[in-house]
CSV table of C-alpha atoms in Angstrom, one decimal:
chain,number,residue,atom,x,y,z
A,1,MET,CA,-6.7,10.9,77.4
A,2,ILE,CA,-7.6,12.2,73.9
A,3,VAL,CA,-6.5,15.7,72.8
A,4,ALA,CA,-8.4,16.8,69.7
A,5,ILE,CA,-6.9,19.5,67.6
A,6,ASP,CA,-9.0,20.9,64.7
A,7,GLY,CA,-8.6,23.8,62.2
A,8,PRO,CA,-8.1,24.7,58.5
A,9,ALA,CA,-5.1,23.9,56.4
A,10,GLY,CA,-2.0,25.9,57.4
A,11,ALA,CA,-3.2,26.8,60.9
A,12,GLY,CA,-0.4,24.7,62.4
A,13,LYS,CA,-2.2,21.6,63.4
A,14,SER,CA,0.3,19.0,62.3
A,15,THR,CA,3.4,20.8,63.7
A,16,VAL,CA,1.6,21.6,67.0
A,17,ALA,CA,0.2,18.2,67.4
A,18,ARG,CA,3.4,16.4,66.8
A,19,ALA,CA,5.3,18.7,69.2
A,20,LEU,CA,2.6,18.3,71.9
A,21,ALA,CA,2.4,14.5,71.6
A,22,GLU,CA,6.2,14.3,72.0
A,23,ARG,CA,6.2,16.6,75.0
A,24,LEU,CA,3.4,14.7,76.7
A,25,GLY,CA,4.6,11.2,75.7
A,26,PHE,CA,1.3,10.7,73.8
A,27,ARG,CA,0.9,9.0,70.5
A,28,TYR,CA,0.4,11.4,67.5
A,29,LEU,CA,-2.5,10.6,65.1
A,30,ASP,CA,-2.5,12.7,61.8
A,31,THR,CA,-5.9,11.9,60.3
A,32,GLY,CA,-5.1,13.9,57.2
A,33,ALA,CA,-2.3,11.5,56.5
A,34,MET,CA,-4.8,8.7,56.6
A,35,TYR,CA,-6.9,10.2,53.8
A,36,ARG,CA,-3.7,10.9,51.9
A,37,ALA,CA,-2.6,7.2,52.3
A,38,LEU,CA,-5.9,6.1,51.0
A,39,THR,CA,-5.7,8.5,48.0
A,40,TRP,CA,-2.2,7.2,47.2
A,41,LEU,CA,-3.3,3.6,47.2
A,42,GLY,CA,-6.4,4.4,45.2
A,43,LEU,CA,-4.2,6.0,42.5
A,44,GLN,CA,-1.8,3.1,42.6
A,45,ARG,CA,-4.6,0.5,42.1
A,46,ARG,CA,-6.8,2.7,40.0
A,47,ALA,CA,-9.5,1.8,42.4
A,48,ASP,CA,-13.0,3.3,42.3
A,49,ALA,CA,-14.5,1.7,45.5
A,50,LEU,CA,-12.4,3.7,47.9
A,51,ALA,CA,-14.6,3.1,51.0
A,52,GLU,CA,-14.2,-0.7,50.6
A,53,LEU,CA,-10.4,-0.2,49.9
A,54,ALA,CA,-10.2,1.8,53.2
A,55,ARG,CA,-11.9,-1.0,55.0
A,56,VAL,CA,-9.8,-3.8,53.5
A,57,GLU,CA,-6.5,-1.9,53.8
A,58,PRO,CA,-6.7,0.1,57.1
A,59,VAL,CA,-4.1,2.7,57.6
A,60,THR,CA,-1.6,2.1,60.4
A,61,PHE,CA,1.1,4.1,62.2
A,62,ASP,CA,4.2,2.6,63.6
A,63,GLU,CA,6.1,3.6,66.7
A,64,LYS,CA,8.1,6.2,64.8
A,65,GLY,CA,5.0,7.8,63.5
A,66,ARG,CA,5.4,6.5,60.0
A,67,VAL,CA,2.3,5.9,57.9
A,68,TRP,CA,1.6,2.5,56.4
A,69,ILE,CA,-1.0,1.1,54.1
A,70,ALA,CA,-1.1,-2.3,52.2
A,71,GLY,CA,2.3,-3.1,53.7
A,72,THR,CA,3.9,0.0,52.3
A,73,ASP,CA,5.5,2.9,54.1
A,74,VAL,CA,3.9,5.9,52.4
A,75,THR,CA,5.1,8.6,54.8
A,76,ALA,CA,7.0,10.5,52.1
A,77,SER,CA,4.9,9.5,49.1
A,78,ILE,CA,1.6,11.0,50.5
A,79,ARG,CA,3.2,14.5,50.4
A,80,ASP,CA,3.4,14.5,46.6
A,81,THR,CA,1.6,17.4,44.9
A,82,ARG,CA,-0.5,14.9,43.0
A,83,ILE,CA,-1.9,13.8,46.4
A,84,ASP,CA,-2.4,17.3,47.4
A,85,ARG,CA,-4.8,17.8,44.5
A,86,MET,CA,-6.7,14.6,44.8
A,87,VAL,CA,-7.1,14.1,48.6
A,88,PRO,CA,-9.9,16.7,48.9
A,89,VAL,CA,-11.9,14.8,46.3
A,90,VAL,CA,-11.5,11.5,48.2
A,91,ALA,CA,-12.3,13.1,51.6
A,92,ARG,CA,-15.6,14.6,50.3
A,93,HIS,CA,-17.1,11.0,49.8
A,94,SER,CA,-19.3,10.3,52.9
A,95,PRO,CA,-18.8,6.4,52.7
A,96,VAL,CA,-15.0,7.0,52.7
A,97,ARG,CA,-15.3,9.4,55.7
A,98,GLU,CA,-17.4,6.9,57.7
A,99,VAL,CA,-14.8,4.1,57.3
A,100,MET,CA,-12.0,6.5,58.1
A,101,ARG,CA,-13.7,7.8,61.1
A,102,ASP,CA,-14.4,4.4,62.5
A,103,ARG,CA,-10.7,3.6,62.0
A,104,GLN,CA,-9.7,6.9,63.7
A,105,ARG,CA,-11.9,6.0,66.7
A,106,GLN,CA,-10.3,2.6,66.9
A,107,LEU,CA,-6.8,4.1,67.0
A,108,GLY,CA,-8.0,6.8,69.5
A,109,ARG,CA,-9.0,4.1,71.9
A,110,GLU,CA,-5.5,2.7,72.1
A,111,GLY,CA,-4.3,5.0,74.9
A,112,ASP,CA,-3.2,8.6,75.4
A,113,VAL,CA,-3.2,10.3,72.0
A,114,VAL,CA,-3.2,13.7,70.2
A,115,ILE,CA,-5.5,13.5,67.2
A,116,GLU,CA,-5.6,16.3,64.7
A,117,GLY,CA,-7.7,16.9,61.6
A,118,ARG,CA,-10.9,18.6,60.4
A,119,ASP,CA,-13.8,17.2,62.5
A,120,ILE,CA,-12.1,15.6,65.4
A,121,GLY,CA,-13.7,17.4,68.3
A,122,THR,CA,-17.1,17.4,66.7
A,123,VAL,CA,-17.4,13.9,65.1
A,124,VAL,CA,-14.4,11.6,65.5
A,125,ALA,CA,-13.9,12.2,69.2
A,126,PRO,CA,-16.7,14.3,70.7
A,127,ASP,CA,-15.9,13.0,74.2
A,128,ALA,CA,-12.2,14.1,74.0
A,129,GLU,CA,-11.0,15.5,77.3
A,130,VAL,CA,-9.3,18.4,75.6
A,131,LYS,CA,-10.5,20.1,72.4
A,132,VAL,CA,-8.6,22.9,70.6
A,133,TYR,CA,-9.4,24.7,67.4
A,134,LEU,CA,-6.5,26.5,65.7
A,135,ILE,CA,-7.0,29.4,63.4
A,136,ALA,CA,-4.6,31.8,61.5
A,137,ASP,CA,-5.2,34.5,58.9
A,138,ARG,CA,-5.0,33.3,55.2
A,139,ASP,CA,-1.7,35.1,54.4
A,140,GLU,CA,0.0,33.4,57.2
A,141,ARG,CA,-1.4,30.1,56.4
A,142,ALA,CA,-0.4,30.4,52.7
A,143,LYS,CA,3.2,31.2,54.0
A,144,ARG,CA,3.3,28.2,56.0
A,145,ARG,CA,2.0,26.0,53.2
A,146,MET,CA,4.7,27.5,51.0
A,147,SER,CA,7.3,26.4,53.5
A,148,ASP,CA,5.8,22.9,53.6
A,149,ARG,CA,5.6,22.7,49.8
A,150,PRO,CA,8.6,24.6,48.3
A,151,GLY,CA,8.0,23.0,45.0
A,152,ILE,CA,4.5,24.7,44.5
A,153,GLY,CA,4.3,28.2,43.1
A,154,ALA,CA,2.7,31.0,45.2
A,155,ASP,CA,-0.3,31.4,42.9
A,156,ALA,CA,-1.0,27.6,42.7
A,157,LEU,CA,-0.7,27.4,46.5
A,158,ALA,CA,-3.1,30.2,47.1
A,159,THR,CA,-5.6,28.6,44.7
A,160,ASP,CA,-5.1,25.2,46.6
A,161,LEU,CA,-5.6,26.8,49.9
A,162,LYS,CA,-8.9,28.5,48.7
A,163,LEU,CA,-10.1,25.2,47.3
A,164,ARG,CA,-9.2,23.4,50.5
A,165,ASP,CA,-11.1,25.8,52.5
A,166,GLU,CA,-14.2,25.6,50.3
A,167,SER,CA,-14.0,21.7,50.4
A,168,ASP,CA,-13.6,21.7,54.1
A,169,ALA,CA,-16.2,24.4,54.9
A,170,ALA,CA,-18.9,21.9,55.9
A,171,ARG,CA,-16.6,20.4,58.5
A,172,MET,CA,-14.8,23.6,59.5
A,173,ARG,CA,-16.4,24.4,62.8
A,174,PRO,CA,-15.1,24.2,66.3
A,175,ALA,CA,-16.7,22.0,68.9
A,176,ASP,CA,-18.9,24.0,71.4
A,177,ASP,CA,-16.4,23.2,74.2
A,178,ALA,CA,-13.2,23.7,72.2
A,179,GLN,CA,-10.6,26.3,73.1
A,180,GLU,CA,-9.8,28.5,70.0
A,181,ILE,CA,-6.3,29.7,69.6
A,182,ASP,CA,-5.1,32.1,67.0
A,183,THR,CA,-1.7,31.0,65.8
A,184,THR,CA,-1.0,33.8,63.4
A,185,ASN,CA,1.5,35.6,65.6
A,186,LEU,CA,2.5,32.7,68.0
A,187,ARG,CA,5.5,30.4,67.9
A,188,VAL,CA,4.8,26.7,67.8
A,189,GLU,CA,6.3,26.5,71.3
A,190,ASP,CA,3.8,29.1,72.5
A,191,VAL,CA,0.8,27.1,71.1
A,192,VAL,CA,2.1,23.9,72.6
A,193,GLU,CA,2.5,25.4,76.0
A,194,ARG,CA,-1.0,26.7,75.9
A,195,ILE,CA,-2.4,23.3,75.1
A,196,GLU,CA,-0.2,21.5,77.5
A,197,ALA,CA,-1.6,23.8,80.2
A,198,LEU,CA,-5.1,22.7,79.2
A,199,VAL,CA,-4.1,19.1,79.5
A,200,ARG,CA,-2.6,19.6,82.9
A,201,GLU,CA,-5.6,21.4,84.1
A,202,ARG,CA,-7.9,18.6,82.9
A,203,THR,CA,-5.6,16.0,84.4
A,204,ALA,CA,-5.5,17.8,87.7
A,205,ALA,CA,-9.3,18.0,87.8
């Protein structure tokens, strides 16, 4: 089974998806981390042909959820503020997205998985059995991003969030059959329980 979780930055996708996967015993696939890993490698190698780099050096995840590319564990490195600034630029390139989406589909076929990102339910896994679209108001999303990135000032974070929203706008739409959940005033546990109920309903059906 594939559970697709989409939504804007700061809506809670990663935290919810990771907790849900653990509860269900599914694998967790963070597609944003894949773009971050490619961005990291591109900067390391000063590469321009990023689509070809993504094809030659596919991103992998180990059994502990760590992110690997080109034989390097980049789980921590890809959360650097430099990657924050560059990853939207990398993700905008259509050839890069095509290669990454193919890789995401490949990983999605390897058993029960929770996949989170920007266009999972609409493009990467349109046949996913469960689709969820998380939203939250911008102030709450900014607060969450601040918690995740304590080294970034509030003004810089607000600007980053605005730019991310603008960059993601073309992909920021829920699938027609997605369940929308506003996480603004919900605990992570509440959101996980709601999605788990959807999974159980689909499994029973």
